[in-house]
Short mmCIF file of C-alpha atoms and ligand atoms in Angstrom, two decimals:
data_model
loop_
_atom_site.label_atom_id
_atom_site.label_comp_id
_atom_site.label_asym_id
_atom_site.label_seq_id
_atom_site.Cartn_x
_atom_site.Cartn_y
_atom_site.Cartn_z
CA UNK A 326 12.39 38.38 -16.26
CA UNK A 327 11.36 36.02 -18.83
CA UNK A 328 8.71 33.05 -17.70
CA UNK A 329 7.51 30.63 -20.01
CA UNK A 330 6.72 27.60 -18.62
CA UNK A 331 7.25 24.87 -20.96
CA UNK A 332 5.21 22.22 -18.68
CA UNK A 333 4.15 19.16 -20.79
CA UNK A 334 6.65 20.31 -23.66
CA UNK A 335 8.69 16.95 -23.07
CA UNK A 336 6.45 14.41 -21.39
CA UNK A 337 2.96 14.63 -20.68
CA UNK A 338 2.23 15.49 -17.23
CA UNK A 339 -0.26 13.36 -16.31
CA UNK A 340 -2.93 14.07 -13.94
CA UNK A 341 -1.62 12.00 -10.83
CA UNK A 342 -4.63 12.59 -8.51
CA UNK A 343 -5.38 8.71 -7.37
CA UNK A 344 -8.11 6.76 -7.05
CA UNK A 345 -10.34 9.35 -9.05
CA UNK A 346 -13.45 7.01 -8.10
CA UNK A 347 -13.23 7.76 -4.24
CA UNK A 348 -13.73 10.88 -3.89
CA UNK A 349 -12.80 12.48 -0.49
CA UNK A 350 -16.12 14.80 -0.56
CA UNK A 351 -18.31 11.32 -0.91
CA UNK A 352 -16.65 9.98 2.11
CA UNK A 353 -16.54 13.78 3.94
CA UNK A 354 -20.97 14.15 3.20
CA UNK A 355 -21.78 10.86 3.60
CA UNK A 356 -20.21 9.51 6.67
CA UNK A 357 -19.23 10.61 10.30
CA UNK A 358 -16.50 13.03 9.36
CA UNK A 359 -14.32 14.45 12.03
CA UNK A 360 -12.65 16.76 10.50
CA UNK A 361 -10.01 18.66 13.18
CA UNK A 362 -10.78 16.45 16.09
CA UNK A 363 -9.46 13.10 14.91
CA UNK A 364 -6.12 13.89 14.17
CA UNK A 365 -4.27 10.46 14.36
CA UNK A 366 -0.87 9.60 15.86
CA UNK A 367 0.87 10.03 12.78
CA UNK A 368 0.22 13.82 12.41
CA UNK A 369 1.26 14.02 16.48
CA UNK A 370 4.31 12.23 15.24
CA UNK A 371 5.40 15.32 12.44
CA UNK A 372 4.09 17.63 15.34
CA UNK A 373 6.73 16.39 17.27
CA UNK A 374 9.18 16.57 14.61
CA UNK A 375 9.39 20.32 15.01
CA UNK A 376 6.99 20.99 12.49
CA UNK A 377 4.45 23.05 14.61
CA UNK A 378 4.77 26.11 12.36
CA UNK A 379 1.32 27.27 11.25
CA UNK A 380 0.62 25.82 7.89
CA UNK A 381 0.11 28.87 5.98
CA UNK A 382 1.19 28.13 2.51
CA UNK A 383 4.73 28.49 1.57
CA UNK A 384 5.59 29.72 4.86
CA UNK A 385 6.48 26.24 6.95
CA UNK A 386 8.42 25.49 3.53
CA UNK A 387 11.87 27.83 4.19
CA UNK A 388 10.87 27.59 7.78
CA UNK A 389 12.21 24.45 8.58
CA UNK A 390 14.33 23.89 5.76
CA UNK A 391 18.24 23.37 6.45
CA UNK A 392 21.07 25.00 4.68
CA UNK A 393 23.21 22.33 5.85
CA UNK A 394 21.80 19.27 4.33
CA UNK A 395 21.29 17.96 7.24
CA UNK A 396 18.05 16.69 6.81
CA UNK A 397 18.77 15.41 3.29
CA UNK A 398 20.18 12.15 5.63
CA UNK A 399 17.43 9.20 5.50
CA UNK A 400 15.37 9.18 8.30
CA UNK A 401 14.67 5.51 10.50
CA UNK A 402 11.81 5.20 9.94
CA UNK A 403 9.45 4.76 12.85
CA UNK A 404 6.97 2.11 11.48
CA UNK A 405 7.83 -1.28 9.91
CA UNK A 406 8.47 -0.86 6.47
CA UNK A 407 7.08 -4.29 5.66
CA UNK A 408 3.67 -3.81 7.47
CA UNK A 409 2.97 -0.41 5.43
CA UNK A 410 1.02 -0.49 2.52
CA UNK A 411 2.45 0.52 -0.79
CA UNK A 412 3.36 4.39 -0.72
CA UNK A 413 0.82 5.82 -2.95
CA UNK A 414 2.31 8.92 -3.91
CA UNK A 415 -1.18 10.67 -5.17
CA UNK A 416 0.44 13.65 -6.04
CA UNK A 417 3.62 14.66 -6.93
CA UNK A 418 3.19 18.18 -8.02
CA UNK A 419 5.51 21.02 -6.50
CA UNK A 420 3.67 23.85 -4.79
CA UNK A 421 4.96 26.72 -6.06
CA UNK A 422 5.07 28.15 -2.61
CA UNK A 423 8.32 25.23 -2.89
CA UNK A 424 9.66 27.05 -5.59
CA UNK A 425 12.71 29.51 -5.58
CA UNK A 426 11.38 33.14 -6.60
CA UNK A 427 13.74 35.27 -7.43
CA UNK A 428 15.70 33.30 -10.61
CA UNK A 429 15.73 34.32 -13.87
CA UNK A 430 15.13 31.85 -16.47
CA UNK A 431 12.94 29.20 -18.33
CA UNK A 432 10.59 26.29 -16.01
CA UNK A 433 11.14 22.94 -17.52
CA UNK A 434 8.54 20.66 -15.69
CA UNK A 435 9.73 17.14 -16.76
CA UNK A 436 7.74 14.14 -16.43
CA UNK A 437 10.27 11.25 -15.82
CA UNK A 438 9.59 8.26 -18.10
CA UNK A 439 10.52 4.56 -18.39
CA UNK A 440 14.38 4.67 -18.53
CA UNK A 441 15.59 7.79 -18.01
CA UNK A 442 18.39 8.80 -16.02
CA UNK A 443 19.43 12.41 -14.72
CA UNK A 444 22.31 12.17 -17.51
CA UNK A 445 19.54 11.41 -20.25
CA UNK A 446 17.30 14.09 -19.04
CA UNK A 447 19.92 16.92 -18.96
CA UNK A 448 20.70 15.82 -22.38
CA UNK A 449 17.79 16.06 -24.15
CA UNK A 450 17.03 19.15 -22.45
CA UNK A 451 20.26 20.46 -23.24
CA UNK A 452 21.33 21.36 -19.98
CA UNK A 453 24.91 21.89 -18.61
CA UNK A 454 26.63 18.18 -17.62
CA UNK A 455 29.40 20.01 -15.59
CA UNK A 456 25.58 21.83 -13.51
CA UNK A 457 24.83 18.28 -13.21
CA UNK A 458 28.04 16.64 -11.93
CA UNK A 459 28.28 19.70 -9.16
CA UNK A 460 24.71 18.95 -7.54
CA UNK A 461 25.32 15.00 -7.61
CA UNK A 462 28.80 15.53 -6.08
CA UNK A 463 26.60 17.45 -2.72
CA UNK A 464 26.39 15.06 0.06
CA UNK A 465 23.56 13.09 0.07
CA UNK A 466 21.88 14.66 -3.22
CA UNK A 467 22.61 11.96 -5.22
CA UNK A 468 20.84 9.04 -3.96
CA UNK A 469 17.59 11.88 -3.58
CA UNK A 470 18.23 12.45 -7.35
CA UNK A 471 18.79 9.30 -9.17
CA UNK A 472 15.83 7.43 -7.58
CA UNK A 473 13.40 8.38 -10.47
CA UNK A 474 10.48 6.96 -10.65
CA UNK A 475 7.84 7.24 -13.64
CA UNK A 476 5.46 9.76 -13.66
CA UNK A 477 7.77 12.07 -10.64
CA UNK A 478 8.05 15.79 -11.75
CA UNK A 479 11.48 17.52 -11.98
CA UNK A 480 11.13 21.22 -12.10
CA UNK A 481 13.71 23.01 -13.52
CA UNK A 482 15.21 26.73 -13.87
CA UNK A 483 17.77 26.92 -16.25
CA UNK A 484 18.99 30.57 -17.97
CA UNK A 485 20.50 29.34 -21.67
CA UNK A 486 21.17 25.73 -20.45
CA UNK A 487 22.73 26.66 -17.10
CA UNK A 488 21.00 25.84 -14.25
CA UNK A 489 19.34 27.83 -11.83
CA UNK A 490 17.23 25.68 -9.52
CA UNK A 491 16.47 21.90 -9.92
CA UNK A 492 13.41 21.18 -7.50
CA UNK A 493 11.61 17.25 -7.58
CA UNK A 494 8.82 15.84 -4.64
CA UNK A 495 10.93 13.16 -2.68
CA UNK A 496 8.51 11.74 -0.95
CA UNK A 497 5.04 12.53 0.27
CA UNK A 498 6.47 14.69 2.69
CA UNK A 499 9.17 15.98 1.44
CA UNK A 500 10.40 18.28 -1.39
CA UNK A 501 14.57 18.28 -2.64
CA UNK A 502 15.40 22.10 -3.84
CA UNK A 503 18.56 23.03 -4.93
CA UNK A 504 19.68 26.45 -6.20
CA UNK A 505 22.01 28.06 -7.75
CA UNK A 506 24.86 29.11 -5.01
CA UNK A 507 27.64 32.57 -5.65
CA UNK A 508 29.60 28.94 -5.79
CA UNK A 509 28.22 26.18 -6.30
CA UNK A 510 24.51 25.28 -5.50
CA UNK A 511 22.84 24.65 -2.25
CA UNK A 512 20.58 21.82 -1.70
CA UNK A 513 17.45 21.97 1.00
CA UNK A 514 15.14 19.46 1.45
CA UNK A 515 11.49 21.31 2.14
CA UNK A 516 8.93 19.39 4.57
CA UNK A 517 5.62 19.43 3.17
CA UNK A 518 3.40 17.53 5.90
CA UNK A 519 0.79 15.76 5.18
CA UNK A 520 -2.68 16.57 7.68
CA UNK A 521 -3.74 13.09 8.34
CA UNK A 522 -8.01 12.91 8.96
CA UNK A 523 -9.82 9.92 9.81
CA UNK A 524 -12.94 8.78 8.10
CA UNK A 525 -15.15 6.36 9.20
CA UNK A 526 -17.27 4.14 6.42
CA UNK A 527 -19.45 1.50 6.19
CA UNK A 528 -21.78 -0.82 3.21
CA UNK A 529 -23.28 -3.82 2.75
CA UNK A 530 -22.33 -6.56 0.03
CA UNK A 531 -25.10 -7.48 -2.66
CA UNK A 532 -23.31 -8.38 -5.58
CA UNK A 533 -19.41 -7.81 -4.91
CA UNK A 534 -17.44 -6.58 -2.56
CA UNK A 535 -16.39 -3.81 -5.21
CA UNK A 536 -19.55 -2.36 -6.04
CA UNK A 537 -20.27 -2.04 -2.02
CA UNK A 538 -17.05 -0.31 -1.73
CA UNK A 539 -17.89 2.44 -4.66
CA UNK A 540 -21.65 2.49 -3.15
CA UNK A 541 -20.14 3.46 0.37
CA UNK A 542 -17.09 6.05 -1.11
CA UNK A 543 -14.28 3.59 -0.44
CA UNK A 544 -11.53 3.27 -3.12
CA UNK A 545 -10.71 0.01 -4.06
CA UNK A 546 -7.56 0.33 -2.61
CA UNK A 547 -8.77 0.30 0.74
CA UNK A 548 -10.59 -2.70 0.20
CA UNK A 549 -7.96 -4.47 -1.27
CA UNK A 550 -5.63 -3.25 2.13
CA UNK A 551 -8.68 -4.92 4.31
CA UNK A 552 -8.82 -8.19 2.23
CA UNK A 553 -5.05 -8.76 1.51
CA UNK A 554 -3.51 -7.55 4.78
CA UNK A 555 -6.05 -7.65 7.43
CA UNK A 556 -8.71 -9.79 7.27
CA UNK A 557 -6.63 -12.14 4.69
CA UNK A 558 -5.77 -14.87 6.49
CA UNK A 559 -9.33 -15.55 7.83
CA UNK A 560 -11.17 -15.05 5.30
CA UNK A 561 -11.51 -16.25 1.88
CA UNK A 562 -12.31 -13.53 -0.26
CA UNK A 563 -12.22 -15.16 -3.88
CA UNK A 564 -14.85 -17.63 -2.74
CA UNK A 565 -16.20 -16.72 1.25
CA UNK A 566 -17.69 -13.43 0.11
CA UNK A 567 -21.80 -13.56 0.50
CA UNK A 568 -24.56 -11.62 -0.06
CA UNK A 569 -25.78 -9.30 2.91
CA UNK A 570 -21.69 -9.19 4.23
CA UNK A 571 -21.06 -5.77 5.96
CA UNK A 572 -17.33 -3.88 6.03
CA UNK A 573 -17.31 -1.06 8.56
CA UNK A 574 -13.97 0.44 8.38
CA UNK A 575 -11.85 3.82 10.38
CA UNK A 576 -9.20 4.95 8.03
CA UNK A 577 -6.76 7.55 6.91
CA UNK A 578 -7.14 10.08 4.41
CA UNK A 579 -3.83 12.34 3.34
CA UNK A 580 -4.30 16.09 2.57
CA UNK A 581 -1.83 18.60 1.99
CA UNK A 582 -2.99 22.11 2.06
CA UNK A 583 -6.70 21.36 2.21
CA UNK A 584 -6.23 18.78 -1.20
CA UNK A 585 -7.03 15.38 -0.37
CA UNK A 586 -4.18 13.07 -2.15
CA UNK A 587 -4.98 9.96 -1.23
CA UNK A 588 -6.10 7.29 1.60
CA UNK A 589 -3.73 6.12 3.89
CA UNK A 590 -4.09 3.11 6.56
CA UNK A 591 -6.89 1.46 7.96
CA UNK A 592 -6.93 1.79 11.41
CA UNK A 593 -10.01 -0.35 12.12
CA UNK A 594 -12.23 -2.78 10.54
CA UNK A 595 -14.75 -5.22 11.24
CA UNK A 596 -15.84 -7.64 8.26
CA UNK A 597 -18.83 -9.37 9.17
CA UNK A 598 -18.69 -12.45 7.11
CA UNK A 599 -21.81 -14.89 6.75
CA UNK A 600 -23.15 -14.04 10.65
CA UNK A 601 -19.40 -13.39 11.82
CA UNK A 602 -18.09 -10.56 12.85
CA UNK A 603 -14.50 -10.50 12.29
CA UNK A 604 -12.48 -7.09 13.68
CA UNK A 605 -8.88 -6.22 13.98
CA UNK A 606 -6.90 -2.48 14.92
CA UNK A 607 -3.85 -0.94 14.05
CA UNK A 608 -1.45 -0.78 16.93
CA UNK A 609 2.01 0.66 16.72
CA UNK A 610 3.66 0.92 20.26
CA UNK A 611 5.39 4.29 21.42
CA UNK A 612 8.82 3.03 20.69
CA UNK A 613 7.73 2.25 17.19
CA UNK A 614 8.95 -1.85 17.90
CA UNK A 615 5.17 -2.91 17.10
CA UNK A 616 2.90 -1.71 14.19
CA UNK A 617 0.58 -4.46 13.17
CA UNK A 618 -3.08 -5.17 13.18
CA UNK A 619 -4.21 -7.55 15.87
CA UNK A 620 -7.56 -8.57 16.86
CA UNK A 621 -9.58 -6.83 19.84
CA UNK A 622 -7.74 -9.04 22.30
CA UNK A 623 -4.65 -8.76 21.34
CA UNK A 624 -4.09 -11.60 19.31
CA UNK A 625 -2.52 -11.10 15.74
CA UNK A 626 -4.87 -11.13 12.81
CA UNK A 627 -1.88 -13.24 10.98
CA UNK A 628 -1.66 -17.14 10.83
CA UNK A 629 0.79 -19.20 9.51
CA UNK A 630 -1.02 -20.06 6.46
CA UNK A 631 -2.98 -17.63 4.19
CA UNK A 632 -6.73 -18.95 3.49
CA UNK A 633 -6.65 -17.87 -0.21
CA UNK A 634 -2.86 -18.18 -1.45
CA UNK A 635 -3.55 -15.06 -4.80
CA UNK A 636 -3.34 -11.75 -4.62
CA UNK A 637 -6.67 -10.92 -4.57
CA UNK A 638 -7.98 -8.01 -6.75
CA UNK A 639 -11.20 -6.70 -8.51
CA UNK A 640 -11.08 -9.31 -10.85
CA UNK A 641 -11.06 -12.48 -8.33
CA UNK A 642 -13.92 -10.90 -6.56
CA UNK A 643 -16.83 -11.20 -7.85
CA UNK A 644 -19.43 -13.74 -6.93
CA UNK A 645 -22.51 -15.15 -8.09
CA UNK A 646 -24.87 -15.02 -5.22
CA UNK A 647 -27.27 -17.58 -6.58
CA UNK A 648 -24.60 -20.03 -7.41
CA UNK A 649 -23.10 -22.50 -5.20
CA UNK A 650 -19.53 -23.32 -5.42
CA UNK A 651 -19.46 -26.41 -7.52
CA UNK A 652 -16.19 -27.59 -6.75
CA UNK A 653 -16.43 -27.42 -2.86
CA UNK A 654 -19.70 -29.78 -3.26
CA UNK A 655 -16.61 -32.56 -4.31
CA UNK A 656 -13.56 -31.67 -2.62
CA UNK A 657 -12.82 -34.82 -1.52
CA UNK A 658 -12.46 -36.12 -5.25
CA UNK A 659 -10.80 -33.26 -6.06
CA UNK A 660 -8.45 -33.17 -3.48
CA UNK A 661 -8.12 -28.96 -3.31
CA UNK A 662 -10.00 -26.14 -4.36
CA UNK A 663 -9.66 -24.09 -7.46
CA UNK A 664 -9.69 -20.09 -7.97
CA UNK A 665 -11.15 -19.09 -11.22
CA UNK A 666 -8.82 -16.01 -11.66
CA UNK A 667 -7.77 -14.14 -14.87
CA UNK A 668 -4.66 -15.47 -15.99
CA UNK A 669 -1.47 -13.71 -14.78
CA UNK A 670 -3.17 -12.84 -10.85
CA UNK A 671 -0.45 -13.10 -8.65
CA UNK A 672 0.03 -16.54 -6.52
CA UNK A 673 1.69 -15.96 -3.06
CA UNK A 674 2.97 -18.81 -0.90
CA UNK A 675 0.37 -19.39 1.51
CA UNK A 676 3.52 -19.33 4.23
CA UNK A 677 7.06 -19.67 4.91
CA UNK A 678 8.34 -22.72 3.34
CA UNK A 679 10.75 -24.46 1.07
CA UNK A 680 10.11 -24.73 -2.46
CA UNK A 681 10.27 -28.29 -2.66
CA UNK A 682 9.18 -28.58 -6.39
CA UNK A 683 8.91 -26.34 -9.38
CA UNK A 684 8.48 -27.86 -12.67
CA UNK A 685 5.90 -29.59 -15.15
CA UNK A 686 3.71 -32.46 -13.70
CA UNK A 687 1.48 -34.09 -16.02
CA UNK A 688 -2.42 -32.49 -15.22
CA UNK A 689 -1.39 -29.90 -13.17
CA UNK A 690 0.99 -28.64 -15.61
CA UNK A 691 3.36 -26.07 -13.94
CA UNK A 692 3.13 -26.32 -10.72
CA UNK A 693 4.57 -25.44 -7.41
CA UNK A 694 5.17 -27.76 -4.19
CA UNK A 695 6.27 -26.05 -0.96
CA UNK A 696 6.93 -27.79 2.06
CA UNK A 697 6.50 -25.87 5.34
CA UNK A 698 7.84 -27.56 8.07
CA UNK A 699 5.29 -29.81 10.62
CA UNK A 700 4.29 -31.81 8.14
CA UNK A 701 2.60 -29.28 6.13
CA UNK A 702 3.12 -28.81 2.02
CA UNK A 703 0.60 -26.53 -0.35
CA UNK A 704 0.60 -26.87 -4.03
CA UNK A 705 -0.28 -24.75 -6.70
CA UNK A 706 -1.38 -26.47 -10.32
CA UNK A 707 -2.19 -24.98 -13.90
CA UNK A 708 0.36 -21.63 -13.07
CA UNK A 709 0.68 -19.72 -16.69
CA UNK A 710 4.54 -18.89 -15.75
CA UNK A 711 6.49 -18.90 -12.66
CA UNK A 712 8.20 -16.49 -10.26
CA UNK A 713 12.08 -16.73 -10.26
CA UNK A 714 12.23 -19.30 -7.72
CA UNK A 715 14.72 -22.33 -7.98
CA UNK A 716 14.71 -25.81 -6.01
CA UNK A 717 15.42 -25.56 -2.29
CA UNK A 718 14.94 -21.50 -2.14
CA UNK A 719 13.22 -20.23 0.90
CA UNK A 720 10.01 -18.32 0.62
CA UNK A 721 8.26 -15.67 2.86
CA UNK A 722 4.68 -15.72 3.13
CA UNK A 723 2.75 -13.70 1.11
CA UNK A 724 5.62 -13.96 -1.86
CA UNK A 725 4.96 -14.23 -5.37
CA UNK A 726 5.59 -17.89 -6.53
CA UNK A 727 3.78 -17.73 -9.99
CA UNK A 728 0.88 -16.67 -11.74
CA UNK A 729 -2.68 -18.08 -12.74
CA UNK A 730 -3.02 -19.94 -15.68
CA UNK A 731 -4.34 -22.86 -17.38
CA UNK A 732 -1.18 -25.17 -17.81
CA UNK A 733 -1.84 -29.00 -17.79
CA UNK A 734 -5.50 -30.21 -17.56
CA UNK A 735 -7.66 -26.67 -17.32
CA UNK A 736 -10.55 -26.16 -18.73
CA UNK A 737 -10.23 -22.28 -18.11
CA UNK A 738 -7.69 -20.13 -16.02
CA UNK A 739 -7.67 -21.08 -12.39
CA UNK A 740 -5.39 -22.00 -9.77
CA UNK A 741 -5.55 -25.32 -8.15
CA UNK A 742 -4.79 -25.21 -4.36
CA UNK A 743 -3.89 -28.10 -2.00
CA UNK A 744 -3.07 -28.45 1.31
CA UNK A 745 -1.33 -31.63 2.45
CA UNK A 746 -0.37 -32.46 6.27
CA UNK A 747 1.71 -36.15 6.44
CA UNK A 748 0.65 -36.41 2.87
CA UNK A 749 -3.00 -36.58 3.78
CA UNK A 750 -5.29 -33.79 1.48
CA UNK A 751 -7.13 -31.43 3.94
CA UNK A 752 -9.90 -28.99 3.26
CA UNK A 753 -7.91 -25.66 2.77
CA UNK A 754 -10.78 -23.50 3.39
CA UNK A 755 -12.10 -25.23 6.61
CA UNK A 756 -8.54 -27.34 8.03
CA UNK A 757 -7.69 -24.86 11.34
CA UNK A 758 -4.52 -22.67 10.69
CA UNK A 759 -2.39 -22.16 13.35
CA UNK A 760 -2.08 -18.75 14.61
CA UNK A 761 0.85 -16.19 15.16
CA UNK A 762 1.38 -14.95 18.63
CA UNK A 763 -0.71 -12.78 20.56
CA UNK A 764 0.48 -9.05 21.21
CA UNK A 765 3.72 -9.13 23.67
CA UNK A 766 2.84 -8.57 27.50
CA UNK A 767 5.05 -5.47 27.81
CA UNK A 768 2.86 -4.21 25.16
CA UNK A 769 -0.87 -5.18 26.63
CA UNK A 770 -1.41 -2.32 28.61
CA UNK A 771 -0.66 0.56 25.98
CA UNK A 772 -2.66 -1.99 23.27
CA UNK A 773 -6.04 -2.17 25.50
CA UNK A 774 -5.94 2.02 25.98
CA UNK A 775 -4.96 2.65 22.68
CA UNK A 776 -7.36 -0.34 20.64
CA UNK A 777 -10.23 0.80 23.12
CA UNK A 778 -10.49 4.02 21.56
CA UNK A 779 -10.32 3.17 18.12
CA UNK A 780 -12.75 0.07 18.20
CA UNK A 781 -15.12 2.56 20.28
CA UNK A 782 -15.24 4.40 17.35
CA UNK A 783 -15.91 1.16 14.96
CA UNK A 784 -18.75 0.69 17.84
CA UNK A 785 -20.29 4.01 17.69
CA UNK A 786 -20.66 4.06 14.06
CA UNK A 787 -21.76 0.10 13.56
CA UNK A 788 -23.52 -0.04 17.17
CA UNK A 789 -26.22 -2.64 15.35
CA UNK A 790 -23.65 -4.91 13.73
CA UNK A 791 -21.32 -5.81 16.80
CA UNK A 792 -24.45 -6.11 19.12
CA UNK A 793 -26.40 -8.62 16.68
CA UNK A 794 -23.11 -10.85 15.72
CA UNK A 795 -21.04 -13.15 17.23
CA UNK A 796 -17.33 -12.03 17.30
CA UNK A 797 -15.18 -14.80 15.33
CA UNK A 798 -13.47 -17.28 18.14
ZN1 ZN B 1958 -8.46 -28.12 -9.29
#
């Protein structure tokens, strides 16, 4: 039986591990850790799936694989899609508990690149088109095996060209395998779950929100998933942020056979901003029809408008503590406020709207008008380039429109932000956005249970925050 493995022969097989500055341990020593006893509904959810085999290594792998393909079908998922933050796939190596024993031949581990294709990769590895064509023509296989991303892993048995086993990570839970057949191949798709653990954290602000987050173990990812999709809409971050701000936050960390592979939701948070305490939890219903973060009584954290209309990120966050915000001191000449961000930081349309304008206009040079319906229109000045948007389109909140720059009368990269209702300027960071609807009544029952035990835990941990500040109105 000949082995070589020829891993990082074509490729480079880079180490994938996210977010190498959080490290699980930090978060495990330092904080309230509960390591079996706070499983969260997501890991009930897979338990429920049928995957209650013990997970003893490659055993739950054949165990609850399917001969039949049958599981190679999409699954609904349970959550909505649009509420979920970006899959972070930490890890996508195989385990070779995944991998088919008993074939002869040489392990190709190919590290997909910009632009390849199946076709490409079987050429340059000089592998056997007609192998190729037979596992695309399986039901369902194909779609599993031309999504390539960058960076994914392909594994590959293959005795002088012909193959014997093509296996490639599918999602974070999931592993495609297909071997050689008497006729044919067969094609299985493995479950690898994921044990979900919750971790509770909390720091204090001094000098950015960042360097709180490292001090206290978070990755900046998590932070970024509290300011853009939780506590965005209240809070300012490019410019609210002050010294002596707390975060206390309950969220999700992934592991898969004891290897932590990255953070997953937050499932509560309070943000105590300047004396305030704002604080919002995760709810998804039991028939899946609800999964969004609302505030503790029940209302949702979302409003029609974002307060900060750019994606915010480690750049746009840091502050000065001992300066004052020159341009609020005038807003009324000024007639918005401006976000010193590095050029090319994402813009999003503060909400659902019509772009009414998109074009060159003297000082602000490219710039954006939407109009929102009630009277309401936001602008965006001195944009480097804009997104593909056209006259008339419709935009989502939260959408890209354009990105920072210093077009028309800049003195440095910023965007320039107003908010107009009848025509008439208004203070973007102070006028009173109206909010999106509070949690539906057939829900409030299973919300209060299920938000009482997860904000008890916020409370246990950050007992002296909530009793010293006043919960935002
Ligand atoms: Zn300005």
């Amino acid at each position: 039986m000949r082995e070589s493995r020829q891993a990082a022969q074509l490729g480079f097989r880079k180490g994938l591990q996210a977010n190498p500055s959080t490290s699980a341990p930090t978060a495990r020593t330092a904080f309230d850790y509960k390591p079996q006893s706070a499983r969260s509904s997501n890991h009930a959810r897979w338990f429920v799936s049928g995957l209650v085999l013990p997970l003893i290594g490659g055993l739950i792998a054949y165990g609850v694989a399917t001969r039949d393909g049958s599981l190679l079908a999409p699954r609904e998922p349970a959550v909505n899609l649009a509420n979920l933050p970006p899959l972070e796939i930490a890890e996508v190596e195989i385990p070779t508990s995944a991998m088919p024993t008993s074939i002869l031949g040489d392990t190709v581990e190919y590290v997909v690149r910009r632009n390849d294709t199946m076709d490409r990769i079987f050429r340059q590895l000089k592998l056997n088109l007609t192998d190729l064509a037979a596992i695309r023509d399986m039901p369902s296989v194909q779609e599993q095996l031309d999504q390539l991303r960058v960076g994914d892993i392909i594994t590959l048995v293959h005795d002088e060209g012909l193959v014997q086993s093509l296996t490639r990570r599918i999602s974070e839970t999931a592993i495609l395998s297909v071997t050689r057949a008497n006729e044919g191949f067969n094609a299985e798709v493995i479950e690898t779950p994921l044990d979900i653990q919750e971790v509770q954290t909390e720091g204090t602000i001094d000098s950015s929100l960042f360097v709180a987050a490292r001090a206290a173990g978070v990755s900046p990812e998590v932070i970024l998933q509290m300011a853009n999709d939780i506590f965005g809409w209240d809070i300012d971050f490019a410019l609210d942020i002050q010294p002596g701000d707390k975060f206390n936050l309950v969220y999700e960390q992934k592991y898969r056979d004891g290897k932590f592979i990255g953070n997953g939701r937050i499932l509560a948070a309070d943000f105590m901003n300047n004396g305030t305490l704002h604080r919002a939890v995760w709810f998804e219903s039991k028939d899946g029809k609800v999964s969004d973060y609302f505030r503790p009584d029940g209302r949702s954290v979302r409003r029609a408008f974002l307060r900060a209309p750019l994606e915010f990120t480690r750049i746009s966050s840091n502050f000065n503590p001992k300066r004052r915000h020159p341009i609020l001191n005038k807003i009324r000449a000024h007639k918005g406020v401006d976000y010193a961000a590095a050029t090319g930081t994402v813009i999003k349309a503060a909400g659902d709207g019509r772009v009414a304008f998109v074009g060159n206009k003297g000082g602000y040079g490219r710039v954006v008008i939407l109009e929102h319906g009630g009277g309401v229109s936001t602008l965006y000045g001195h944009m480097s380039r804009f997104a593909s948007i056209r006259n008339g389109q419709r935009v989502r909140q939260g959408s890209t429109i354009g990105y920072v720059g210093s077009s028309g009368a800049a003195t440095g990269p910023h965007l320039h932000y107003e908010y107009l209702v009848n025509g008439v300027h208004k203070n973007p960071r102070t006028v009173l956005l109206p909010e999106a609807g509070p949690i539906p009544e057939e829900y409030r029952a299973e919300f209060v249970t299920k938000s009482g035990q997860m904000l008890a835990k916020l409370d246990r941990a950050g007992a002296a925050t909530v009793t010293t500040a006043a919960l935002a109105p």
